Amino acid sequence: MKKIILALLITMLSVTLAGAIEQKTPPNPAVTEKREYTPAEFHKAVLEEVEKVLVKTKQEKFVEITKELLNKEQEFKLQALSLEKEREQLNLNKREFEKKIQAFYSIQQKLIGCLESQDNLKDKRVDHMVDVVSNMKPDSAAQLLSAQEVDLAVSILGKLEAVKVSKIFNLMDKEISARLQKQYLNMKR
């Protein structure tokens, strides 16, 4: 795009210079001064110079086309800046999302660790109760297990010998015994 504009400008300038040579006018010394421009000032100055040159050549269509080209170039620059800002924002969002994923994994691992430690504590408690119940008489064991939570009682019964379990069930209240036997059978499957 810049090459096209520069080629067009060079062509226009050469036509203008050819006309100036024919008129044999001396070059303007004010034009040859060196000055530092900001990008916006440079763009404005280029537009003004192009317009002057093209007006001198009396080619109105060239003026309009050149203005259009310069405006399009400016639009492209603005779009490129906008795209770059969007890309930076996407990268920032991506990094933040990755940090949140890492934090989530960290919390998940802590929760899994807590659940595993709770399971280990429960298993130790069940094993201890199995040791206690296995050394008790069946009628005492029946009273103790009748007062426990259903899941805990079934876990304890599942680790006892079958003969001991049948004696405990026979000595329990019939409703409690029926409920525990049903869960005990489901657990054994």
XYZ file of C-alpha atoms in Angstrom:
189
model
C 0.000 0.000 0.000
C 2.813 2.376 0.926
C 4.684 1.470 -2.249
C 1.655 2.353 -4.358
C 1.257 5.687 -2.604
C 4.961 6.469 -2.928
C 4.925 5.529 -6.616
C 1.911 7.742 -7.161
C 3.561 10.600 -5.266
C 6.815 10.238 -7.195
C 4.899 10.248 -10.469
C 2.981 13.339 -9.448
C 6.103 15.087 -8.243
C 7.978 14.283 -11.445
C 5.101 15.700 -13.513
C 5.088 18.800 -11.350
C 8.844 19.184 -11.500
C 8.748 18.816 -15.251
C 6.225 21.649 -15.358
C 8.339 23.698 -12.981
C 11.451 23.209 -15.110
C 9.530 24.370 -18.154
C 8.453 27.501 -16.271
C 12.059 27.894 -15.074
C 11.146 28.986 -11.612
C 13.786 28.682 -8.898
C 13.000 26.172 -6.112
C 11.563 27.558 -2.917
C 14.263 27.559 -0.190
C 11.608 27.307 2.558
C 10.605 23.883 1.308
C 14.110 22.459 1.679
C 14.223 23.155 5.417
C 14.549 20.062 7.590
C 11.999 19.717 10.301
C 11.040 16.878 12.622
C 7.400 15.828 12.528
C 5.231 13.677 14.754
C 3.397 10.897 12.876
C 0.154 12.919 12.864
C 1.932 16.101 11.691
C 3.792 14.147 9.035
C 0.571 12.632 7.739
C -1.076 16.066 7.619
C 1.940 17.608 5.889
C 2.025 14.825 3.308
C -1.670 15.367 2.591
C -1.151 19.110 2.142
C 1.870 18.689 -0.124
C 0.152 16.074 -2.245
C -2.873 18.321 -2.572
C -0.726 21.304 -3.588
C 1.146 19.268 -6.171
C -1.978 17.737 -7.613
C -3.870 21.038 -7.696
C -0.982 22.583 -9.595
C -1.252 19.855 -12.183
C -4.987 20.481 -12.464
C -5.852 16.841 -12.167
C -8.829 16.689 -9.831
C -9.285 12.940 -10.035
C -5.735 12.377 -8.862
C -6.398 14.600 -5.874
C -9.475 12.625 -4.880
C -7.816 9.236 -5.448
C -4.727 10.204 -3.490
C -6.789 11.545 -0.610
C -8.787 8.348 -0.623
C -5.634 6.233 -0.596
C -4.147 8.179 2.291
C -7.402 7.950 4.248
C -7.549 4.195 3.647
C -3.967 3.856 4.838
C -4.879 5.713 8.020
C -7.914 3.445 8.528
C -5.726 0.369 8.098
C -3.298 1.661 10.701
C -6.157 2.232 13.147
C -7.534 -1.240 12.486
C -4.087 -2.755 13.025
C -3.775 -0.952 16.366
C -7.243 -2.126 17.368
C -6.409 -5.725 16.450
C -3.171 -5.554 18.417
C -5.023 -4.293 21.493
C -7.576 -7.100 21.147
C -4.775 -9.654 20.807
C -3.117 -8.335 23.961
C -6.439 -8.486 25.829
C -6.995 -12.075 24.660
C -3.524 -13.058 25.840
C -4.186 -11.411 29.196
C -7.526 -13.222 29.523
C -5.850 -16.505 28.579
C -3.189 -16.084 31.277
C -5.835 -15.217 33.896
C -7.920 -18.234 32.880
C -4.900 -20.534 33.147
C -4.174 -19.152 36.641
C -7.771 -19.854 37.669
C -7.517 -23.398 36.321
C -4.335 -23.949 38.348
C -6.040 -22.582 41.467
C -9.007 -24.874 40.830
C -6.709 -27.917 40.470
C -4.935 -26.966 43.674
C -8.220 -26.711 45.595
C -9.416 -29.951 44.008
C -6.278 -31.769 45.146
C -6.713 -30.442 48.682
C -10.334 -31.613 48.741
C -9.376 -35.032 47.432
C -6.703 -35.238 50.123
C -9.249 -34.296 52.817
C -11.735 -36.881 51.536
C -9.074 -39.571 51.475
C -7.992 -38.744 55.019
C -11.639 -38.860 56.145
C -12.039 -42.260 54.467
C -8.870 -43.490 56.170
C -10.127 -42.282 59.557
C -13.488 -43.959 58.971
C -11.762 -47.213 57.962
C -9.611 -47.092 61.103
C -12.703 -46.472 63.226
C -14.535 -49.386 61.564
C -11.522 -51.679 62.012
C -11.320 -50.717 65.669
C -15.054 -51.361 66.126
C -14.698 -54.727 64.363
C -11.990 -55.685 66.854
C -14.185 -54.564 69.755
C -17.361 -56.284 68.478
C -15.554 -59.509 67.611
C -14.410 -59.827 71.251
C -17.909 -59.103 72.648
C -20.689 -61.541 73.387
C -23.361 -61.633 70.651
C -26.088 -60.036 72.851
C -23.803 -57.083 73.790
C -22.724 -56.706 70.163
C -26.385 -56.686 69.062
C -27.203 -53.861 71.498
C -24.136 -51.864 70.428
C -24.781 -52.249 66.690
C -28.492 -51.452 67.078
C -27.520 -48.021 68.442
C -25.002 -47.247 65.636
C -25.674 -45.576 62.300
C -26.933 -48.016 59.696
C -23.951 -47.571 57.339
C -21.444 -47.971 60.155
C -23.223 -51.033 61.568
C -23.342 -52.677 58.122
C -19.623 -51.919 57.560
C -18.774 -53.523 60.905
C -20.970 -56.559 60.228
C -19.370 -56.951 56.793
C -15.952 -57.473 58.378
C -17.095 -59.995 61.014
C -17.293 -63.768 60.624
C -20.593 -65.043 59.163
C -21.399 -67.179 62.244
C -20.963 -64.217 64.580
C -23.084 -62.004 62.288
C -25.968 -64.499 62.254
C -25.955 -64.722 66.078
C -25.975 -60.894 66.342
C -28.893 -60.613 63.883
C -30.881 -63.203 65.882
C -30.449 -61.214 69.115
C -31.397 -57.791 67.629
C -34.841 -56.208 67.521
C -36.682 -57.648 64.497
C -37.185 -54.295 62.677
C -33.588 -53.214 63.135
C -32.364 -56.686 62.222
C -34.463 -56.737 59.028
C -33.204 -53.309 57.917
C -29.557 -54.165 58.641
C -29.853 -57.583 56.947
C -31.253 -55.968 53.811
C -28.341 -53.506 53.599
C -25.885 -56.230 54.594
C -27.037 -58.405 51.680
C -26.822 -55.461 49.262
C -23.307 -54.750 50.479
C -22.192 -58.347 49.945
C -23.191 -58.193 46.265
